[in-house]
Coordinates of C-alpha atoms and ligand atoms in Angstrom, one line a residue:
X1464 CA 124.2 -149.0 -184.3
X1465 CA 126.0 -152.3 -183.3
X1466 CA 124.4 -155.1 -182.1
X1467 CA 125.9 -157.9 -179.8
X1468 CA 126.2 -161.5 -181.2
X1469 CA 123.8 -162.5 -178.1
X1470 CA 121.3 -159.9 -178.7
X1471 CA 120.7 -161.3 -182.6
X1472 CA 118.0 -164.3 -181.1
X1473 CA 115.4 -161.4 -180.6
X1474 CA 116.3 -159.5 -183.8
X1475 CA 114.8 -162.0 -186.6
X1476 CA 113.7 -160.5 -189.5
X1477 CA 116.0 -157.0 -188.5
X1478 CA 118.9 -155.7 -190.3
X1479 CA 121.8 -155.6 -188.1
X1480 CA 125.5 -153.9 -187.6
X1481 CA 127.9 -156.8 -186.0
X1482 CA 131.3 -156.5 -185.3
X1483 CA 133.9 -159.1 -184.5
X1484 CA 136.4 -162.1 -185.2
X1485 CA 136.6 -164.4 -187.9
X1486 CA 136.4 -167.5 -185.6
X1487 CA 136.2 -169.6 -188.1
X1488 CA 135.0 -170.2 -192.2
X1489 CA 133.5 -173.2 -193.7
X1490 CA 133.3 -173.0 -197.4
X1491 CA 129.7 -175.3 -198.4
X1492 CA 129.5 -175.3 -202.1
X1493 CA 128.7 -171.9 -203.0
X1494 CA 127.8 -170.7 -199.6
X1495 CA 130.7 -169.6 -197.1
X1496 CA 130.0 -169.9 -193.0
X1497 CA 131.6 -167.2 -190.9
X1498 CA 131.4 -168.0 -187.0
X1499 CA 131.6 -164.2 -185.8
X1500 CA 133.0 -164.0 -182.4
X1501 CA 132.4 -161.1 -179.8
X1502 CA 133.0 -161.1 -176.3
X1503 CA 129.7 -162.3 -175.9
X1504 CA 129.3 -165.4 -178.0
X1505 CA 129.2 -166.4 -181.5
X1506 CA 126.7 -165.8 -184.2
X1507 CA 127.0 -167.7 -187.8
X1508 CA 126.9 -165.5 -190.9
X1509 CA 126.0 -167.4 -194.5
X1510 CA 127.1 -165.3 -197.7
X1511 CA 125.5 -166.6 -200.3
X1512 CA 126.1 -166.7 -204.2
X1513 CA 122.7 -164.0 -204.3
X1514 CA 126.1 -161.6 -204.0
X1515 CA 129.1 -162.3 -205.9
X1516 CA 130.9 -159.4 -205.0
X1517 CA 130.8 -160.0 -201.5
X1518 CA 131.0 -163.6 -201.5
X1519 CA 134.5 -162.7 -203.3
X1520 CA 135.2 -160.6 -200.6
X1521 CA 134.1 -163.0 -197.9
X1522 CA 136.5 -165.4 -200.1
X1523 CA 139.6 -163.7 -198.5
X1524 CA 138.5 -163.7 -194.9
X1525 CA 141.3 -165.4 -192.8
X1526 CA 140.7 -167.1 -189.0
X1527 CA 140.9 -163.6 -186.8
X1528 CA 140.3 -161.0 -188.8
X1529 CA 138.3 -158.4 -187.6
X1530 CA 135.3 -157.2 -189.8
X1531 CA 131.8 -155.3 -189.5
X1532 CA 129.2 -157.4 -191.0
X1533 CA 126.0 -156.0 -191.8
X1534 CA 122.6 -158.7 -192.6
X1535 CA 119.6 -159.8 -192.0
X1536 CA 118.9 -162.0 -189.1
X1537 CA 116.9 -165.3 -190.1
X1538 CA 115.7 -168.7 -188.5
X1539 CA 117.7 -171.4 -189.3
X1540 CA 115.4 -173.8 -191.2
X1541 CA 115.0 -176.9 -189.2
X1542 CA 117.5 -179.6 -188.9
X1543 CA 120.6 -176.6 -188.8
X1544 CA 119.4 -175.6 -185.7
X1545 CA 122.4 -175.8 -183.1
X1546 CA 121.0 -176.2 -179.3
X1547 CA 124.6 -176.3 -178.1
X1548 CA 125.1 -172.4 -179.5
X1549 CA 122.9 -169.5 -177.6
X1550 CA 122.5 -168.2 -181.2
X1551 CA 122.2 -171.6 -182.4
X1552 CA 118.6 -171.0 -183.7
X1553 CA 118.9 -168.2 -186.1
X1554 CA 122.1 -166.8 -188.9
X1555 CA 122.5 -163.9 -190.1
X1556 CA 122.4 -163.4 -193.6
X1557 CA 125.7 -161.1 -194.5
X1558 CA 124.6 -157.8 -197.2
X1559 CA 127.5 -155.9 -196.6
X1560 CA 131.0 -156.5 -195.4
X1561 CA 133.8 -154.8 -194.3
X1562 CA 137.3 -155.6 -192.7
X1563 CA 138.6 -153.5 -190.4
X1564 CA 141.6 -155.4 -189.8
X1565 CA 143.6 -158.4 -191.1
X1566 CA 145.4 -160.8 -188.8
X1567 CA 148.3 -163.3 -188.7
X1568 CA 147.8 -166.9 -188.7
X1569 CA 147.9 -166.8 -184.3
X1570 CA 150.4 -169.0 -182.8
X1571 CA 147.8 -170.9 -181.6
X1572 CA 144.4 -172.2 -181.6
X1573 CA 142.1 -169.8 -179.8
X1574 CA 139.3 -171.2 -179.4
X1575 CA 140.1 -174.5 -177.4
X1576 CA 140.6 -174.4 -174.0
X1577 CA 144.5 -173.9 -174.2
X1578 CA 145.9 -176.6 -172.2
X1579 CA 147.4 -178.6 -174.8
X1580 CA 149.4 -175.6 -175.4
X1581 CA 153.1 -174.8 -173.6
X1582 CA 152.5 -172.4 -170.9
X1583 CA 155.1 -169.9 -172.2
X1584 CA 153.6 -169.4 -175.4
X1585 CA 150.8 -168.8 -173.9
X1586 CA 152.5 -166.2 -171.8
X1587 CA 154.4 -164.6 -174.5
X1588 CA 151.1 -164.0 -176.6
X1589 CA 148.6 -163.5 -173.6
X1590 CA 146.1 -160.7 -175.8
X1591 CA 145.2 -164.0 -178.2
X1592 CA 145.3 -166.5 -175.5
X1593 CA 142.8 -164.3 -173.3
X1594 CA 140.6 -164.1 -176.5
X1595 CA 139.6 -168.3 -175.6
X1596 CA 136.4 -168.2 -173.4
X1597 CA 137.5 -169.6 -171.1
X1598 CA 139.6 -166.6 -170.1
X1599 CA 137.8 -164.4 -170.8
X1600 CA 134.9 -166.3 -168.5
X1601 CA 137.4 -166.3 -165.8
X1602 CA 138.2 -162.6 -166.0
X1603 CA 134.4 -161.5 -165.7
X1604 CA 134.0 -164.2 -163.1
X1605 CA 136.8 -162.5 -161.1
X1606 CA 135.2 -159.2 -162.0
X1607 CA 132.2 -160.3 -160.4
X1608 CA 133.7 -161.5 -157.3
X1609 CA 135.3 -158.6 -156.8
X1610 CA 132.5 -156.4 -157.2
X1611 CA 130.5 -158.1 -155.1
X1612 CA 132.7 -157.7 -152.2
X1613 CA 133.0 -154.2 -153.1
X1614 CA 129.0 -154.0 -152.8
X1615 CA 129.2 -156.0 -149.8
X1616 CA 132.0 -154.2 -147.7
X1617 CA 130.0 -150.7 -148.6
X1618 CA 126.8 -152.2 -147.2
X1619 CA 128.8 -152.6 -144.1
X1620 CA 129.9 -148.6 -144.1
X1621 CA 133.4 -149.8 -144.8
X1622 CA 135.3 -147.4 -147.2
X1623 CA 138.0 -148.1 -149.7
X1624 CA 141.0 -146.3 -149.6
X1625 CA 143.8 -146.5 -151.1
X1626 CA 147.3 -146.8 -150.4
X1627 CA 151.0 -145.6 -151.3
X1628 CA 152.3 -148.2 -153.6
X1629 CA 155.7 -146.4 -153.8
X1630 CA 156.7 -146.9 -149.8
X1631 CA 158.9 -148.5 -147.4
X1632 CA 159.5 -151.8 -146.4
X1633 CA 157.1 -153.6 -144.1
X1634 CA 157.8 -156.6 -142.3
X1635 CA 155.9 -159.6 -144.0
X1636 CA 158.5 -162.3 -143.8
X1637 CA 159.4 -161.7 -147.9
X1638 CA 162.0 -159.9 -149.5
X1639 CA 161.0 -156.1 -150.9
X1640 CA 161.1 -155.2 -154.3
X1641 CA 162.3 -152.0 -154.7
X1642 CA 162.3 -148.6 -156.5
X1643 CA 165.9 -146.3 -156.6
X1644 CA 164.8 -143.2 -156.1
X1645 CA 166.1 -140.1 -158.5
X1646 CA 165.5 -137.4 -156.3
X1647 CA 167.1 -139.0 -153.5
X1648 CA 170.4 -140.4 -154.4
X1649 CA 171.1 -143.7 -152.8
X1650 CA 167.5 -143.9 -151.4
X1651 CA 165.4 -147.1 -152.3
X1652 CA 161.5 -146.7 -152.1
X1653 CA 159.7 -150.5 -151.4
X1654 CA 156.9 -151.4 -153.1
X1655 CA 154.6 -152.6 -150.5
X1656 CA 154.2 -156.4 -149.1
X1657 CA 151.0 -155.5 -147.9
X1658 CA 149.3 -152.2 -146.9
X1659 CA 149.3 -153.3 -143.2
X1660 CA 151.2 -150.1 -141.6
X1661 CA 148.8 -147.9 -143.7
X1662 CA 145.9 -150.0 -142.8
X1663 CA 146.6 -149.9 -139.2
X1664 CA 146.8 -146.1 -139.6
X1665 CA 143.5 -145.7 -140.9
X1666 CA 142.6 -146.7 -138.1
X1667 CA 144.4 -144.2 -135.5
X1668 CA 143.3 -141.5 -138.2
X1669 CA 139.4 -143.0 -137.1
X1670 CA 138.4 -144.5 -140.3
X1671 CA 137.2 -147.8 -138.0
X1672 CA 136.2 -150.0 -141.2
X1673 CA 138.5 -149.8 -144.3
X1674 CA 139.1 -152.8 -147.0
X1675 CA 140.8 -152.1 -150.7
X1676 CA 141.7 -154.2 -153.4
X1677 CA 144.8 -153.8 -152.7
X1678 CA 148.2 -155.1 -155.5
X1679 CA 151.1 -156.6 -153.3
X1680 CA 154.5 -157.4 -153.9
X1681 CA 156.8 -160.2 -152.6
X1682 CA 160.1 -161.1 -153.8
X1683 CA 160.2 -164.3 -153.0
X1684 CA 161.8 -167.5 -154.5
X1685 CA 159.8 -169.7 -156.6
X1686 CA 157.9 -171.1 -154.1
X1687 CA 154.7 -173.1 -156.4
X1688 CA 152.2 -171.0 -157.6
X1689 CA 152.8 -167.8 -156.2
X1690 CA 153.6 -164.5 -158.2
X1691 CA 155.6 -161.5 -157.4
X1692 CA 152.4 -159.1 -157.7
X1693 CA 149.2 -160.4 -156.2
X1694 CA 145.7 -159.0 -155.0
X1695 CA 144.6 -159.4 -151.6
X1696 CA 141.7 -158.4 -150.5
X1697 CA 142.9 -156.4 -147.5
X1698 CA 140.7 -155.7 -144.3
X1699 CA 141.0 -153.8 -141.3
X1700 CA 138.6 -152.5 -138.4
X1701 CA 138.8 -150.8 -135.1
X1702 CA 136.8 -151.9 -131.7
X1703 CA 137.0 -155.5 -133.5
X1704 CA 137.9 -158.5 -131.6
X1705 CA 139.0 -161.8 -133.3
X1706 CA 135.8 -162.9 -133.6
X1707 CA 133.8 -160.0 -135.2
X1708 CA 136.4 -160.5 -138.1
X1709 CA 135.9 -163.9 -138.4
X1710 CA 132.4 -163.1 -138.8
X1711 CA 132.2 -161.0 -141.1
X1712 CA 134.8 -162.8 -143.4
X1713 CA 132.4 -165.8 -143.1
X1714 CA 129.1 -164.2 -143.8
X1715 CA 130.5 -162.1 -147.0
X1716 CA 131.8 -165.2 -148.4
X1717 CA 128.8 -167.3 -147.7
X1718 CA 126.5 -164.8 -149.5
X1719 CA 129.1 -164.2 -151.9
X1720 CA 129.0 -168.3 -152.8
X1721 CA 125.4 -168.2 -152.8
X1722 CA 124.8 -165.2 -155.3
X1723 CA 127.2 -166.1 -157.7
X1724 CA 128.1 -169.7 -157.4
X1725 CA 124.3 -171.3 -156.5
X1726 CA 125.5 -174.7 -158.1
X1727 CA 128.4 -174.9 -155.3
X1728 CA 127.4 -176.1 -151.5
X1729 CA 129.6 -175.3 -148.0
X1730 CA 130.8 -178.3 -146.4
X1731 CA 130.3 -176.9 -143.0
X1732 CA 128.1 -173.9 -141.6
X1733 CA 129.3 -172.2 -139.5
X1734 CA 133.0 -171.9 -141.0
X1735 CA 134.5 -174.4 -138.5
X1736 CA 137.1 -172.3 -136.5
X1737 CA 140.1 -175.0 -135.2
X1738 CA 142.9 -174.5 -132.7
X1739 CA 146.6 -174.7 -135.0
X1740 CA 148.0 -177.4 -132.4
X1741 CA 144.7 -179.6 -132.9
X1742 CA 145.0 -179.2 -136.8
X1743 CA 148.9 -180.2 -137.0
X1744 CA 148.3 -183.0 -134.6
X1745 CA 145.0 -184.4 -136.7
X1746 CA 146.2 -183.6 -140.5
X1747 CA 149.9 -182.9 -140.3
X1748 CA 149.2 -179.5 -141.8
X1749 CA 147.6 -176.1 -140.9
X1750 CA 145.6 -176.4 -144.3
X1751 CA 143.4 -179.3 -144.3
X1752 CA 141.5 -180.1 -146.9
X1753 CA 137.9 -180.7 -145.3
X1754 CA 136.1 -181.2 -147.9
X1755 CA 133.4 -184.4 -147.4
X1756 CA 134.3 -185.6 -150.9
X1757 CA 137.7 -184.5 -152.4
X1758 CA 136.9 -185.0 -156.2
X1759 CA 133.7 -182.0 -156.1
X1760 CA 134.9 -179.1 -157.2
X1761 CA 131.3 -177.8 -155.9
X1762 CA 132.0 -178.1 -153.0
X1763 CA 133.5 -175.5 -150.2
X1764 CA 134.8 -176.2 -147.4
X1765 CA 136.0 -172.6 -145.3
X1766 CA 137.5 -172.8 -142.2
X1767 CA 139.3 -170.6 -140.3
X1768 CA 143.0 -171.8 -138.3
X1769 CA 143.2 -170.3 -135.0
X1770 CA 145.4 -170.0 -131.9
X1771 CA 148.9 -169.7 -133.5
X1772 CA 152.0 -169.3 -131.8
X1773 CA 153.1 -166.0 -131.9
X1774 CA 156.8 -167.0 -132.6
X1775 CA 158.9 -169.3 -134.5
X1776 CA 162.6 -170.1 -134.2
X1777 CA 164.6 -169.1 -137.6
X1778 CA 167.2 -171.3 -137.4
X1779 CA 169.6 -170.1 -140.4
X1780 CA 169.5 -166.6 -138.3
X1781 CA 169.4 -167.6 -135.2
X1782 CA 166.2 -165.9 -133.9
X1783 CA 162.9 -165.6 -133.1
X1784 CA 160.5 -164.5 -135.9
X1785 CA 156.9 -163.4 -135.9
X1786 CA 154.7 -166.7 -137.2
X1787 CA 152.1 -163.8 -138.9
X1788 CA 154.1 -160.5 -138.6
X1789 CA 154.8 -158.4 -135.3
X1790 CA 151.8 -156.6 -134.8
X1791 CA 149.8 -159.0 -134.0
X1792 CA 148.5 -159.3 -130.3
X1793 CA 150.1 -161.6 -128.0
X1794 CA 147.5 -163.1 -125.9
X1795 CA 148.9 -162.6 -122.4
X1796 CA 147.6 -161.9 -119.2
X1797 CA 150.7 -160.0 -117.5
X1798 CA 152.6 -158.4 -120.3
X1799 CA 155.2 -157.0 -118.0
X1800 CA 156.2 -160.6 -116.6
X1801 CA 155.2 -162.9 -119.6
X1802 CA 156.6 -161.3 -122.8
X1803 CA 160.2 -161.7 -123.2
X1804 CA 162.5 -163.6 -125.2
X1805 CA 163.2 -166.4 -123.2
X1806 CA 159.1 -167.1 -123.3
X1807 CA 159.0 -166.7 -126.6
X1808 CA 157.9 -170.1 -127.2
X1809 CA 155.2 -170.5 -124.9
X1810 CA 153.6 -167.0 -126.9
X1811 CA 150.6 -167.4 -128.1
X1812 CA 148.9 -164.7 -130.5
X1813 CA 145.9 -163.8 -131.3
X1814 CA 146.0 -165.0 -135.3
X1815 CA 143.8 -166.8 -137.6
X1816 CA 144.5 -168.2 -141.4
X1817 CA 141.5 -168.4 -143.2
X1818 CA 141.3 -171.8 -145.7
X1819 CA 139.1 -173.4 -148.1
X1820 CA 139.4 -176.7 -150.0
X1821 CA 143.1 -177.0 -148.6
X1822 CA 144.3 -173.8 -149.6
X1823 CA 145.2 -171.0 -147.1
X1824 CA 143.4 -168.0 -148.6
X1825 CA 144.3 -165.4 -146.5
X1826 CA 145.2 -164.5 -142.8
X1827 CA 145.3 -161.6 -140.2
X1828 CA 145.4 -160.8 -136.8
X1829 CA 144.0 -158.7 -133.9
X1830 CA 147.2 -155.6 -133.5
X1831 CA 148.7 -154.8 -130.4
X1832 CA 148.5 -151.8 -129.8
X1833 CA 150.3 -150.4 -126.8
X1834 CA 153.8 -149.4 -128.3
X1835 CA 155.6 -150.3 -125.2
X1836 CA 154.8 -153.9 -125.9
X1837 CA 155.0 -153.7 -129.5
X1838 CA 158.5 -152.7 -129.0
X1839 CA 159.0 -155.6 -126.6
X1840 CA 157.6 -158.1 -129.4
X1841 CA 160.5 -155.8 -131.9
X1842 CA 163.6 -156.5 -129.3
X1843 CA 162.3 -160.3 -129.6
X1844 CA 162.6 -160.6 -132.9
X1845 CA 166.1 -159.4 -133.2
X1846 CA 165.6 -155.2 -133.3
X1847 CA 167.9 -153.4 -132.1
X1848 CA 166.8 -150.4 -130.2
X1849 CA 167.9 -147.3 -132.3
X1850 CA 166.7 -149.8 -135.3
X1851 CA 163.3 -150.2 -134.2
X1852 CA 163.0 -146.1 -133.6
X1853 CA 164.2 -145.5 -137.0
X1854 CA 162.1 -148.3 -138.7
X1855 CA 158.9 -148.4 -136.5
X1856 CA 159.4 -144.7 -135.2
X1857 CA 155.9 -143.8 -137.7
X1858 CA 153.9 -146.4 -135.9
X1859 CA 154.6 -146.5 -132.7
X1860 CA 154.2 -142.3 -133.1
X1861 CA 151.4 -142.9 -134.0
X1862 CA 150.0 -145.1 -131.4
X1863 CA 150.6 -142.5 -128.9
X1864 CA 147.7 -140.2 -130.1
X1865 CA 145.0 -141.9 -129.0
X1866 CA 145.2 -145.6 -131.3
X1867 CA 141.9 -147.6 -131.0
X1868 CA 142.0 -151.6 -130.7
X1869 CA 141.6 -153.1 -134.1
X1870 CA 142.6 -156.0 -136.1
X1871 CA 142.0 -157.2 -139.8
X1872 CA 142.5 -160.0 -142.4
X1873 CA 143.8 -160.3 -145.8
X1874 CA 142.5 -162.9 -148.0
X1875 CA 143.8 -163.6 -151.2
X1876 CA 141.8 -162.6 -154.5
X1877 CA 143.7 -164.5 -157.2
X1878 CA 143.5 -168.2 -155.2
X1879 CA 139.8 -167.4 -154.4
X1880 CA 139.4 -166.8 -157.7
X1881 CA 141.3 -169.5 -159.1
X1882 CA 139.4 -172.1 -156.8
X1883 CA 136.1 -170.8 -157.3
X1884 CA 136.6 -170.8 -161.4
X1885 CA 137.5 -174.3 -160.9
X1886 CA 141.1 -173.5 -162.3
X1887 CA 144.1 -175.5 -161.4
X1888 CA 146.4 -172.5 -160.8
X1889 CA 146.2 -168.9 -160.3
X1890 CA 147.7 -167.8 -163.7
X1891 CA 144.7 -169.1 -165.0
X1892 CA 142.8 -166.0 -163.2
X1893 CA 145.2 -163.3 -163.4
X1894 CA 145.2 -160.9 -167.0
X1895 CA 148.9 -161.0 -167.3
X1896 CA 150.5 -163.0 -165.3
X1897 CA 154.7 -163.6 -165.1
X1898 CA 156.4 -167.1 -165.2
X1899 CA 157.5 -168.8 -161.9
X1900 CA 160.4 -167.1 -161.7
X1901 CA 158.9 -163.6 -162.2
X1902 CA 159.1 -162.7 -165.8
X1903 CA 156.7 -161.4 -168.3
X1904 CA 157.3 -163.0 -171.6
X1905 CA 155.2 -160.6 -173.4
X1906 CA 156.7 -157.4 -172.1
X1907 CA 160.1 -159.1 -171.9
X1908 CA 160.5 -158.2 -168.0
X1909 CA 162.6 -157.7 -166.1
X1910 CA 164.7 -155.7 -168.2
X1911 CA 168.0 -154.0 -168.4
X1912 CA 168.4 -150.0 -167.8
X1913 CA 170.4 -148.4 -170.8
X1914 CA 173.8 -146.2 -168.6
X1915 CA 171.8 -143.0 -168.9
X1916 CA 169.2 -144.4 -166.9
X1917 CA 170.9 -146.2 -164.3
X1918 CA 173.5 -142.8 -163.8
X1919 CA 170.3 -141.0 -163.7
X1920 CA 169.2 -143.2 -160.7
X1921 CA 172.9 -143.2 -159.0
X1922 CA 173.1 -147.0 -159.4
X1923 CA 175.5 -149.5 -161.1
X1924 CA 174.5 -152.4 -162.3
X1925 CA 176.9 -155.0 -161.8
X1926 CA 175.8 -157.4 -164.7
X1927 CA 175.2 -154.6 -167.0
X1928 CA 174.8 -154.0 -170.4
X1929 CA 174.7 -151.6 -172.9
X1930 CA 171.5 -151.8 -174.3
X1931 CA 171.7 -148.0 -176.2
Ligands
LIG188 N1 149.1 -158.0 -143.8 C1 148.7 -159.4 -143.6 C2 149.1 -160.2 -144.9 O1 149.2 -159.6 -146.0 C3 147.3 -159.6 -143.4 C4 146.8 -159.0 -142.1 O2 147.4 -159.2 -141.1 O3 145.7 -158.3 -142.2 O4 149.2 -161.4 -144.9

């Protein structure tokens, strides 16, 4: 039976199993020190010269290897004791040793914190650089996190569901990545933006509370720190108005603060909620930064944006665009008279961004839902007629059988994440993340298609190159 490096403090005088990394050796005379490394701490292991055989064995041990260790757990004698080590009051005393498996010298040092070390070889090499703890710390963190709000949302009778990642385009404002399909020659599947049309569909079908962890997909230009895939954290509900789902976004991340971050405070209870005009005039963004004292990365301080225009002029193409995306609600009293394109700056929709610590984490909307004026908000932003029927035909189908009100929020896992583990940027939260401009330097991706392939999927490359 295996033990855990953090369950040898209550095993003194036991024989034990452990199984690990070489973290490091120190050679002292005739004794050797092994730090053995698990995912949950360290433990030191002293061979001794009692055994020759295995001190010669111990003699070859190399940073990384992996071995299964089997000794006698003992109290350090006084003065070795290590406070700053869990384990740091007993060692185990090594009878047997095995290696399971030897290692290369790593490209790297492991066990610092990694950011003296270039990003891409970090990238490239991601299963050694995820063995430093503070990766690994972040990964449970985020594991945490997100099964918190798992617990939370089912508390709440929402239910998870989850949707079609091989789908069609839905209007975000990004471009699609997409997927040639096989079976349908010279059709594209998009992988999805977000899972809003699904979402709001869930709620015609009567599921009234839904959320999932949900992957999106934006092919956008390097714009900061942003990556192609990302996981929101993706909300919708039915009979909702704008400020039930404010709500409940504030009250899960309150408690979610509290239970697992105690040492951090809120700047501001309740999440102040501020108009968009009043935040542009007073900050010159619609992301302040309200935090009472910039420098504490304890402290927390939500907000949530509200009152947005509905529309924005897109200069390069010459039209109106959605602000959040088009089904959101336009708050109007007489949709007949007020909603039409020459308005469409005076629009105002019923939006909210969600911030913290000068970040937007997430936003959403309460949907329209009458298709007549969803169509309306369509022509607006440049859709044809036969266009929108052929793009939009699903939804607004759908909203003819009976669609309740509803509205939902998205907010975003990775930059929680990444602001809550104190990290500078979210790669520093994500398992394998790409590079700025989208690759994955240890899976080398994006990659060429050998011909076969590419015939198979009726497409041509037009940089393309024989990779058979
Ligand atoms: N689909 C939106 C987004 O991904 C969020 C929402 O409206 O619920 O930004």
């Amino acid at each position: 039976m295996r033990t855990l490096t953090k369950d040898t403090i209550n095993k003194i005088g036991e024989t034990v199993i452990l199984m690990g990394w070489v973290g490091g050796r120190r050679d002292h005379g005739k004794l050797i020190f092994i730090d053995l490394r698990d995912r949950w701490g360290m433990v030191q292991i002293v061979l001794s010269p009692k055994n020759q055989e295995l001190l010669k064995l111990a003699d070859k041990l190399r940073s990384e290897w992996v071995v299964k260790i089997e000794g006698v757990v003992k109290e350090r004698p006084e003065g070795m004791k290590n406070p700053e080590l869990a384990t740091g009051n007993i060692e185990v005393e090594a009878t047997g040793l095995e290696i399971l498996a030897e290692a290369k010298t790593p490209p790297f040092d492991v066990a610092s914190d990694g950011r003296e070390i270039g990003e891409d070889n970090r990238l490239k090499y991601r299963y050694l650089d995820l063995r430093r703890p503070r990766l690994l710390k972040n990964l449970s963190v985020r594991d945490k996190i997100i099964s918190f709000i798992r617990d939370y949302l089912h508390k709440k009778d929402f239910i998870e569901v989850e949707t079609p990642i091989l789908t069609k385009s839905t209007p975000e404002g990004a471009r699609d990545y997409v997927v040639p399909s096989r079976l349908h020659a010279g059709k594209f599947y998009a992988l999805p933006q977000s899972p809003q049309q699904y979402k709001q569909l869930l709620m015609v079908a009567g599921l009234e509370r839904y959320f999932q962890i949900a992957r999106c997909f934006r092919d956008e230009d390097t714009r900061g720190d942003r990556q192609p895939e990302f996981t929101q954290l993706d909300i919708e509900m039915s009979f909702a108005e704008e400020k039930d789902i404010l709500d409940l976004v504030e009250n899960l991340f309150t408690e979610l603060a509290r239970t697992l971050f105690p040492e951090k405070h809120i700047t501001e209870m309740p999440f102040p909620r501020l108009p968009y005009k009043e935040v542009m005039e007073k900050y010159g963004t619609d992301k302040p930064d309200l935090r009472k004292n910039k420098e504490n990365k304890d402290e927390l301080a939500f907000a949530f944006i509200v009152d947005f225009p509905m529309f924005e002029w897109k200069e390069e193409e010459k039209r109106w665009d959605a602000v959040h995306h088009p089904f959101t609600k336009i708050r109007s009293a007489d949709w007949r008279t007020e909603i039409k394109k020459e308005n469409a700056k005076n629009l105002m929709a019923h939006q909210y961004d969600f911030v913290l610590n000068g970040y937007e984490i997430g936003g959403g909307s309460i949907r329209e839902h009458s298709p007549e004026i969803l169509e309306k908000v369509f022509e607006i932003i440049g859709n044809k007629k036969e266009d929108i029927r052929r793009q939009f035909g699903h939804i607004l189908e759908a909203f003819e059988y009976g669609v309740p009100p509803h509205g939902g929020i998205a907010p975003g896992i990775d930059r929680i994440c990444m602001i809550l583990a104190g990290e500078p940027n979210i790669r520093e939260v994500i398992a394998f993340p790409k590079t700025g401009d989208g690759r994955d330097l240890m899976m080398d991706s994006p990659a060429e298609l050998t011909k076969e392939q590419l015939k198979e999927l009726h497409i041509k490359a037009e940089k393309e190159k024989n990779v058979n």
